[in-house]
Amino acid sequence: MATMIRTWLGLGALGAGLVHLAVAAGSAPGALALLVLVGAAEVAWGVTALARERVPLPRIALAGAVAAVVGVAAVLVLRAGAMSHMATMTPAGTVAGVPAVPMLGAALLELGCAAALAVVVRRGRRESRRPGVWAYLGGVVAGAAVVAGITSASLGATPVGAMAMQGMGH
Amino acid sequence: MSTTASPARGTRFGASPNRILATVFGIVYLLVGLIGFFWTSGVPFAGPGNGSSNLILGIFEVNPLHNVAHLLIGIALLIAGTASASAAKATNTTIGAIYLLLGIVGFFLAANHDSPLNFLSLNTPDHFLHLASAVVLLAVGLGADRVADTRSAPAAA
């Protein structure tokens, strides 16, 4: 099970990182730097989690995932506040230049990662049975389908992604 | 059990996730590349189609260049999958990284469907499929077949 959790963690972090990097592309300078930093860190951590035999820096990653989810929650609260004062609201669906829907998608992936990381931290270095080949492949395919679904939908909700969807028209 | 990070060269087919995945994906992409030509009559070789008649199964948009790319990827995966675990692992990781790039960059390059930049005639289901393929290939390529001794660890390291 530990192998499967580590793989899902890697996939989730990779998906969240890609969404953050895509959101950064159309963000205001201040948010851009933060999003690039967070996105790059998530992609690097995700690849390391996939490639290594143990989850890298589980406690720091757990703190980071929780902080990211809290950050998105704060953004959504700000957005709700902005919607109640239309005069201060930034372009549709954004707060300080950051689109809310893709951030929510990334937060969903981070929330899943945080839950899995909590299990990893709780279990410590306890050994667990390795999955069989077909169980492993099934687990990877299922995890990839979920991550690709959330990531694609989130990318489609970024300003540039929304333009792409309209341009395709199908 | 060894904990070395090097791929297991002699891993038999049934015990290697990378060999199984490369072979299955290779067959699927080879078939998709072949049947894709049934949907590309009158479509430019390397440009966007009309988005209605060039859809495989009515979902995934293709053009002849896109079909050729599927054929080449299918052949590469199939050869690697039947060769060895180390070859399959390297091919899965490489093609996974390429698909990840295509899944992301292609999404934005194809912002205007009718633009010449959309030279693979990509649509939204294509992006989803490329991204899903990328994460599966990368996860298995990076994570599995890392131990030389597979007696008690048939799957991931």
GROMACS .gro file of C-alpha atoms in nm:
model
  327
    1MET     CA    1   0.000   0.000   0.000
    2ALA     CA    2   0.290   0.234   0.073
    3THR     CA    3   0.404   0.205  -0.290
    4MET     CA    4   0.057   0.288  -0.416
    5ILE     CA    5   0.020   0.587  -0.181
    6ARG     CA    6   0.362   0.721  -0.284
    7THR     CA    7   0.267   0.685  -0.653
    8TRP     CA    8  -0.067   0.862  -0.605
    9LEU     CA    9   0.110   1.136  -0.409
   10GLY     CA   10   0.354   1.185  -0.695
   11LEU     CA   11   0.071   1.203  -0.950
   12GLY     CA   12  -0.131   1.444  -0.737
   13ALA     CA   13   0.164   1.677  -0.678
   14LEU     CA   14   0.249   1.668  -1.049
   15GLY     CA   15  -0.110   1.762  -1.141
   16ALA     CA   16  -0.130   2.042  -0.883
   17GLY     CA   17   0.208   2.177  -0.995
   18LEU     CA   18   0.104   2.186  -1.362
   19VAL     CA   19  -0.215   2.375  -1.275
   20HIS     CA   20  -0.023   2.628  -1.064
   21LEU     CA   21   0.229   2.684  -1.343
   22ALA     CA   22  -0.053   2.730  -1.597
   23VAL     CA   23  -0.231   2.976  -1.367
   24ALA     CA   24   0.097   3.163  -1.318
   25ALA     CA   25   0.121   3.224  -1.694
   26GLY     CA   26  -0.167   3.472  -1.687
   27SER     CA   27  -0.130   3.615  -1.337
   28ALA     CA   28  -0.027   3.952  -1.196
   29PRO     CA   29   0.351   3.983  -1.126
   30GLY     CA   30   0.319   3.931  -0.749
   31ALA     CA   31   0.107   3.618  -0.778
   32LEU     CA   32   0.313   3.496  -1.073
   33ALA     CA   33   0.635   3.462  -0.870
   34LEU     CA   34   0.459   3.276  -0.587
   35LEU     CA   35   0.270   3.044  -0.823
   36VAL     CA   36   0.582   2.960  -1.026
   37LEU     CA   37   0.768   2.883  -0.702
   38VAL     CA   38   0.487   2.663  -0.566
   39GLY     CA   39   0.423   2.493  -0.903
   40ALA     CA   40   0.790   2.417  -0.966
   41ALA     CA   41   0.831   2.282  -0.611
   42GLU     CA   42   0.525   2.056  -0.655
   43VAL     CA   43   0.644   1.919  -0.990
   44ALA     CA   44   0.995   1.854  -0.851
   45TRP     CA   45   0.854   1.690  -0.537
   46GLY     CA   46   0.609   1.481  -0.742
   47VAL     CA   47   0.880   1.350  -0.975
   48THR     CA   48   1.104   1.274  -0.674
   49ALA     CA   49   0.818   1.089  -0.499
   50LEU     CA   50   0.764   0.876  -0.811
   51ALA     CA   51   1.134   0.804  -0.856
   52ARG     CA   52   1.235   0.735  -0.495
   53GLU     CA   53   1.149   0.442  -0.272
   54ARG     CA   54   1.017   0.663   0.009
   55VAL     CA   55   0.802   0.973   0.021
   56PRO     CA   56   1.045   1.269   0.029
   57LEU     CA   57   1.021   1.507   0.327
   58PRO     CA   58   0.672   1.391   0.431
   59ARG     CA   59   0.625   1.632   0.725
   60ILE     CA   60   0.739   1.939   0.528
   61ALA     CA   61   0.526   1.829   0.230
   62LEU     CA   62   0.224   1.783   0.458
   63ALA     CA   63   0.271   2.133   0.601
   64GLY     CA   64   0.309   2.270   0.247
   65ALA     CA   65  -0.004   2.096   0.118
   66VAL     CA   66  -0.212   2.217   0.413
   67ALA     CA   67  -0.075   2.571   0.372
   68ALA     CA   68  -0.164   2.565   0.000
   69VAL     CA   69  -0.520   2.449   0.071
   70VAL     CA   70  -0.559   2.720   0.339
   71GLY     CA   71  -0.420   2.973   0.089
   72VAL     CA   72  -0.679   2.878  -0.174
   73ALA     CA   73  -0.953   2.894   0.090
   74ALA     CA   74  -0.836   3.247   0.173
   75VAL     CA   75  -0.847   3.338  -0.198
   76LEU     CA   76  -1.202   3.205  -0.226
   77VAL     CA   77  -1.311   3.399   0.083
   78LEU     CA   78  -1.159   3.713  -0.069
   79ARG     CA   79  -1.346   3.638  -0.391
   80ALA     CA   80  -1.673   3.597  -0.203
   81GLY     CA   81  -1.603   3.929  -0.034
   82ALA     CA   82  -1.526   4.090  -0.369
   83MET     CA   83  -1.850   3.959  -0.517
   84SER     CA   84  -2.046   4.129  -0.241
   85HIS     CA   85  -1.875   4.458  -0.333
   86MET     CA   86  -1.896   4.458  -0.711
   87ALA     CA   87  -1.702   4.783  -0.737
   88THR     CA   88  -1.385   4.617  -0.606
   89MET     CA   89  -1.417   4.294  -0.804
   90THR     CA   90  -1.144   4.217  -1.054
   91PRO     CA   91  -1.216   4.057  -1.396
   92ALA     CA   92  -1.468   3.773  -1.392
   93GLY     CA   93  -1.380   3.485  -1.163
   94THR     CA   94  -1.052   3.627  -1.038
   95VAL     CA   95  -0.913   3.769  -0.715
   96ALA     CA   96  -0.598   3.981  -0.751
   97GLY     CA   97  -0.554   3.835  -1.099
   98VAL     CA   98  -0.575   3.471  -0.983
   99PRO     CA   99  -0.858   3.260  -1.136
  100ALA     CA  100  -1.053   3.079  -0.864
  101VAL     CA  101  -1.173   2.764  -1.044
  102PRO     CA  102  -0.832   2.620  -1.144
  103MET     CA  103  -0.700   2.707  -0.798
  104LEU     CA  104  -0.988   2.504  -0.657
  105GLY     CA  105  -0.888   2.210  -0.881
  106ALA     CA  106  -0.529   2.233  -0.759
  107ALA     CA  107  -0.654   2.257  -0.400
  108LEU     CA  108  -0.856   1.939  -0.450
  109LEU     CA  109  -0.541   1.755  -0.556
  110GLU     CA  110  -0.348   1.907  -0.265
  111LEU     CA  111  -0.620   1.805  -0.022
  112GLY     CA  112  -0.589   1.446  -0.145
  113CYS     CA  113  -0.211   1.470  -0.109
  114ALA     CA  114  -0.245   1.613   0.243
  115ALA     CA  115  -0.470   1.323   0.348
  116ALA     CA  116  -0.229   1.067   0.200
  117LEU     CA  117   0.070   1.243   0.358
  118ALA     CA  118  -0.103   1.233   0.696
  119VAL     CA  119  -0.130   0.854   0.656
  120VAL     CA  120   0.239   0.837   0.556
  121VAL     CA  121   0.349   1.044   0.856
  122ARG     CA  122   0.132   0.838   1.092
  123ARG     CA  123   0.263   0.507   0.958
  124GLY     CA  124   0.627   0.616   0.982
  125ARG     CA  125   0.878   0.372   0.832
  126ARG     CA  126   0.663   0.066   0.890
  127GLU     CA  127   0.704  -0.182   0.603
  128SER     CA  128   0.397  -0.291   0.410
  129ARG     CA  129   0.326  -0.557   0.150
  130ARG     CA  130   0.415  -0.458  -0.206
  131PRO     CA  131   0.134  -0.469  -0.463
  132GLY     CA  132   0.128  -0.725  -0.741
  133VAL     CA  133   0.207  -0.616  -1.095
  134TRP     CA  134  -0.154  -0.590  -1.212
  135ALA     CA  135  -0.276  -0.427  -0.889
  136TYR     CA  136   0.005  -0.173  -0.923
  137LEU     CA  137  -0.077  -0.097  -1.287
  138GLY     CA  138  -0.450  -0.074  -1.208
  139GLY     CA  139  -0.377   0.166  -0.924
  140VAL     CA  140  -0.155   0.385  -1.144
  141VAL     CA  141  -0.414   0.397  -1.425
  142ALA     CA  142  -0.695   0.484  -1.181
  143GLY     CA  143  -0.486   0.754  -1.014
  144ALA     CA  144  -0.375   0.895  -1.350
  145ALA     CA  145  -0.737   0.912  -1.475
  146VAL     CA  146  -0.846   1.110  -1.167
  147VAL     CA  147  -0.545   1.344  -1.179
  148ALA     CA  148  -0.570   1.397  -1.557
  149GLY     CA  149  -0.944   1.468  -1.527
  150ILE     CA  150  -0.901   1.731  -1.254
  151THR     CA  151  -0.590   1.879  -1.420
  152SER     CA  152  -0.751   1.903  -1.767
  153ALA     CA  153  -1.065   2.066  -1.624
  154SER     CA  154  -0.851   2.308  -1.422
  155LEU     CA  155  -0.632   2.396  -1.720
  156GLY     CA  156  -0.950   2.459  -1.921
  157ALA     CA  157  -1.059   2.709  -1.655
  158THR     CA  158  -0.740   2.917  -1.671
  159PRO     CA  159  -0.772   3.238  -1.878
  160VAL     CA  160  -0.555   3.100  -2.161
  161GLY     CA  161  -0.719   2.758  -2.133
  162ALA     CA  162  -1.068   2.908  -2.152
  163MET     CA  163  -0.958   3.087  -2.470
  164ALA     CA  164  -0.837   2.753  -2.608
  165MET     CA  165  -1.169   2.585  -2.531
  166GLN     CA  166  -1.363   2.867  -2.701
  167GLY     CA  167  -1.127   2.861  -3.000
  168MET     CA  168  -1.182   2.488  -3.049
  169GLY     CA  169  -1.556   2.511  -3.043
  170HIS     CA  170  -1.590   2.135  -2.996
  171MET     CA  171   1.638  -0.732  -0.158
  172SER     CA  172   1.848  -0.487  -0.347
  173THR     CA  173   1.756  -0.122  -0.329
  174THR     CA  174   1.959  -0.012  -0.627
  175ALA     CA  175   1.794   0.241  -0.854
  176SER     CA  176   1.908   0.071  -1.173
  177PRO     CA  177   1.645  -0.105  -1.382
  178ALA     CA  178   1.619  -0.483  -1.376
  179ARG     CA  179   1.746  -0.584  -1.721
  180GLY     CA  180   1.650  -0.948  -1.703
  181THR     CA  181   1.302  -0.908  -1.555
  182ARG     CA  182   1.058  -1.146  -1.722
  183PHE     CA  183   0.760  -0.996  -1.902
  184GLY     CA  184   0.490  -1.089  -1.649
  185ALA     CA  185   0.687  -0.946  -1.356
  186SER     CA  186   0.769  -0.611  -1.513
  187PRO     CA  187   0.508  -0.332  -1.501
  188ASN     CA  188   0.714  -0.133  -1.751
  189ARG     CA  189   0.724  -0.417  -2.007
  190ILE     CA  190   0.350  -0.484  -1.971
  191LEU     CA  191   0.259  -0.115  -1.992
  192ALA     CA  192   0.489  -0.047  -2.289
  193THR     CA  193   0.349  -0.347  -2.477
  194VAL     CA  194  -0.017  -0.265  -2.405
  195PHE     CA  195   0.025   0.105  -2.483
  196GLY     CA  196   0.234   0.015  -2.788
  197ILE     CA  197  -0.041  -0.206  -2.930
  198VAL     CA  198  -0.310   0.053  -2.853
  199TYR     CA  199  -0.118   0.342  -3.010
  200LEU     CA  200  -0.023   0.130  -3.312
  201LEU     CA  201  -0.390   0.041  -3.369
  202VAL     CA  202  -0.502   0.401  -3.311
  203GLY     CA  203  -0.237   0.519  -3.560
  204LEU     CA  204  -0.359   0.269  -3.821
  205ILE     CA  205  -0.734   0.317  -3.783
  206GLY     CA  206  -0.684   0.694  -3.765
  207PHE     CA  207  -0.623   0.700  -4.140
  208PHE     CA  208  -0.987   0.599  -4.193
  209TRP     CA  209  -1.087   0.939  -4.052
  210THR     CA  210  -0.835   1.165  -4.227
  211SER     CA  211  -0.939   1.166  -4.588
  212GLY     CA  212  -0.932   1.524  -4.715
  213VAL     CA  213  -0.759   1.647  -4.397
  214PRO     CA  214  -0.431   1.843  -4.438
  215PHE     CA  215  -0.121   1.633  -4.356
  216ALA     CA  216   0.002   1.873  -4.086
  217GLY     CA  217  -0.276   2.116  -4.012
  218PRO     CA  218  -0.610   2.143  -3.836
  219GLY     CA  219  -0.904   1.951  -3.979
  220ASN     CA  220  -1.265   2.064  -3.975
  221GLY     CA  221  -1.314   1.913  -3.629
  222SER     CA  222  -1.618   1.705  -3.721
  223SER     CA  223  -1.527   1.440  -3.979
  224ASN     CA  224  -1.169   1.373  -3.857
  225LEU     CA  225  -1.267   1.240  -3.513
  226ILE     CA  226  -1.165   0.886  -3.418
  227LEU     CA  227  -1.475   0.724  -3.264
  228GLY     CA  228  -1.631   1.070  -3.288
  229ILE     CA  229  -1.410   1.190  -3.000
  230PHE     CA  230  -1.037   1.226  -3.070
  231GLU     CA  231  -0.935   1.461  -3.348
  232VAL     CA  232  -0.647   1.356  -3.575
  233ASN     CA  233  -0.470   1.441  -3.898
  234PRO     CA  234  -0.223   1.225  -4.098
  235LEU     CA  235   0.081   1.364  -3.907
  236HIS     CA  236  -0.093   1.287  -3.578
  237ASN     CA  237  -0.149   0.929  -3.704
  238VAL     CA  238   0.217   0.894  -3.801
  239ALA     CA  239   0.318   1.015  -3.453
  240HIS     CA  240   0.087   0.753  -3.297
  241LEU     CA  241   0.240   0.483  -3.521
  242LEU     CA  242   0.597   0.578  -3.428
  243ILE     CA  243   0.518   0.595  -3.056
  244GLY     CA  244   0.334   0.262  -3.076
  245ILE     CA  245   0.627   0.095  -3.252
  246ALA     CA  246   0.881   0.238  -3.006
  247LEU     CA  247   0.678   0.121  -2.706
  248LEU     CA  248   0.611  -0.222  -2.854
  249ILE     CA  249   0.977  -0.283  -2.937
  250ALA     CA  250   1.087  -0.166  -2.591
  251GLY     CA  251   0.818  -0.370  -2.417
  252THR     CA  252   0.920  -0.691  -2.591
  253ALA     CA  253   1.294  -0.622  -2.550
  254SER     CA  254   1.373  -0.573  -2.181
  255ALA     CA  255   1.262  -0.406  -1.860
  256SER     CA  256   1.537  -0.145  -1.881
  257ALA     CA  257   1.444  -0.054  -2.241
  258ALA     CA  258   1.075  -0.037  -2.149
  259LYS     CA  259   1.150   0.176  -1.843
  260ALA     CA  260   1.359   0.424  -2.045
  261THR     CA  261   1.104   0.441  -2.328
  262ASN     CA  262   0.806   0.483  -2.093
  263THR     CA  263   0.982   0.766  -1.908
  264THR     CA  264   1.091   0.943  -2.227
  265ILE     CA  265   0.756   0.917  -2.404
  266GLY     CA  266   0.578   1.009  -2.079
  267ALA     CA  267   0.785   1.328  -2.054
  268ILE     CA  268   0.715   1.412  -2.421
  269TYR     CA  269   0.342   1.353  -2.372
  270LEU     CA  270   0.343   1.567  -2.059
  271LEU     CA  271   0.498   1.850  -2.260
  272LEU     CA  272   0.247   1.795  -2.541
  273GLY     CA  273  -0.042   1.771  -2.296
  274ILE     CA  274   0.043   2.112  -2.152
  275VAL     CA  275   0.208   2.306  -2.435
  276GLY     CA  276  -0.031   2.160  -2.693
  277PHE     CA  277  -0.324   2.286  -2.487
  278PHE     CA  278  -0.205   2.644  -2.526
  279LEU     CA  279  -0.060   2.608  -2.878
  280ALA     CA  280  -0.402   2.494  -2.995
  281ALA     CA  281  -0.571   2.798  -2.838
  282ASN     CA  282  -0.697   2.883  -3.185
  283HIS     CA  283  -0.806   2.552  -3.336
  284ASP     CA  284  -0.769   2.673  -3.693
  285SER     CA  285  -0.421   2.818  -3.638
  286PRO     CA  286  -0.127   2.656  -3.825
  287LEU     CA  287   0.029   2.612  -3.478
  288ASN     CA  288  -0.229   2.337  -3.422
  289PHE     CA  289  -0.030   2.120  -3.663
  290LEU     CA  290  -0.139   1.795  -3.492
  291SER     CA  291  -0.508   1.893  -3.515
  292LEU     CA  292  -0.560   1.860  -3.139
  293ASN     CA  293  -0.890   1.892  -2.955
  294THR     CA  294  -0.983   1.882  -2.586
  295PRO     CA  295  -1.023   1.499  -2.558
  296ASP     CA  296  -0.675   1.471  -2.717
  297HIS     CA  297  -0.529   1.688  -2.440
  298PHE     CA  298  -0.696   1.477  -2.172
  299LEU     CA  299  -0.569   1.155  -2.331
  300HIS     CA  300  -0.215   1.291  -2.372
  301LEU     CA  301  -0.207   1.407  -2.010
  302ALA     CA  302  -0.346   1.075  -1.880
  303SER     CA  303  -0.098   0.878  -2.095
  304ALA     CA  304   0.184   1.102  -1.973
  305VAL     CA  305   0.117   1.051  -1.603
  306VAL     CA  306   0.072   0.674  -1.638
  307LEU     CA  307   0.392   0.634  -1.845
  308LEU     CA  308   0.592   0.864  -1.617
  309ALA     CA  309   0.465   0.707  -1.294
  310VAL     CA  310   0.546   0.353  -1.405
  311GLY     CA  311   0.866   0.454  -1.587
  312LEU     CA  312   1.004   0.637  -1.286
  313GLY     CA  313   0.861   0.416  -1.014
  314ALA     CA  314   0.869   0.053  -1.125
  315ASP     CA  315   1.136  -0.204  -1.217
  316ARG     CA  316   1.402  -0.044  -1.004
  317VAL     CA  317   1.518  -0.354  -0.821
  318ALA     CA  318   1.737  -0.625  -0.965
  319ASP     CA  319   1.587  -0.888  -0.739
  320THR     CA  320   1.218  -0.930  -0.820
  321ARG     CA  321   1.164  -1.256  -0.633
  322SER     CA  322   0.952  -1.090  -0.364
  323ALA     CA  323   0.878  -0.758  -0.531
  324PRO     CA  324   0.715  -0.814  -0.867
  325ALA     CA  325   0.581  -0.463  -0.899
  326ALA     CA  326   0.718  -0.133  -0.788
  327ALA     CA  327   1.041  -0.078  -0.599
   0.00000   0.00000   0.00000
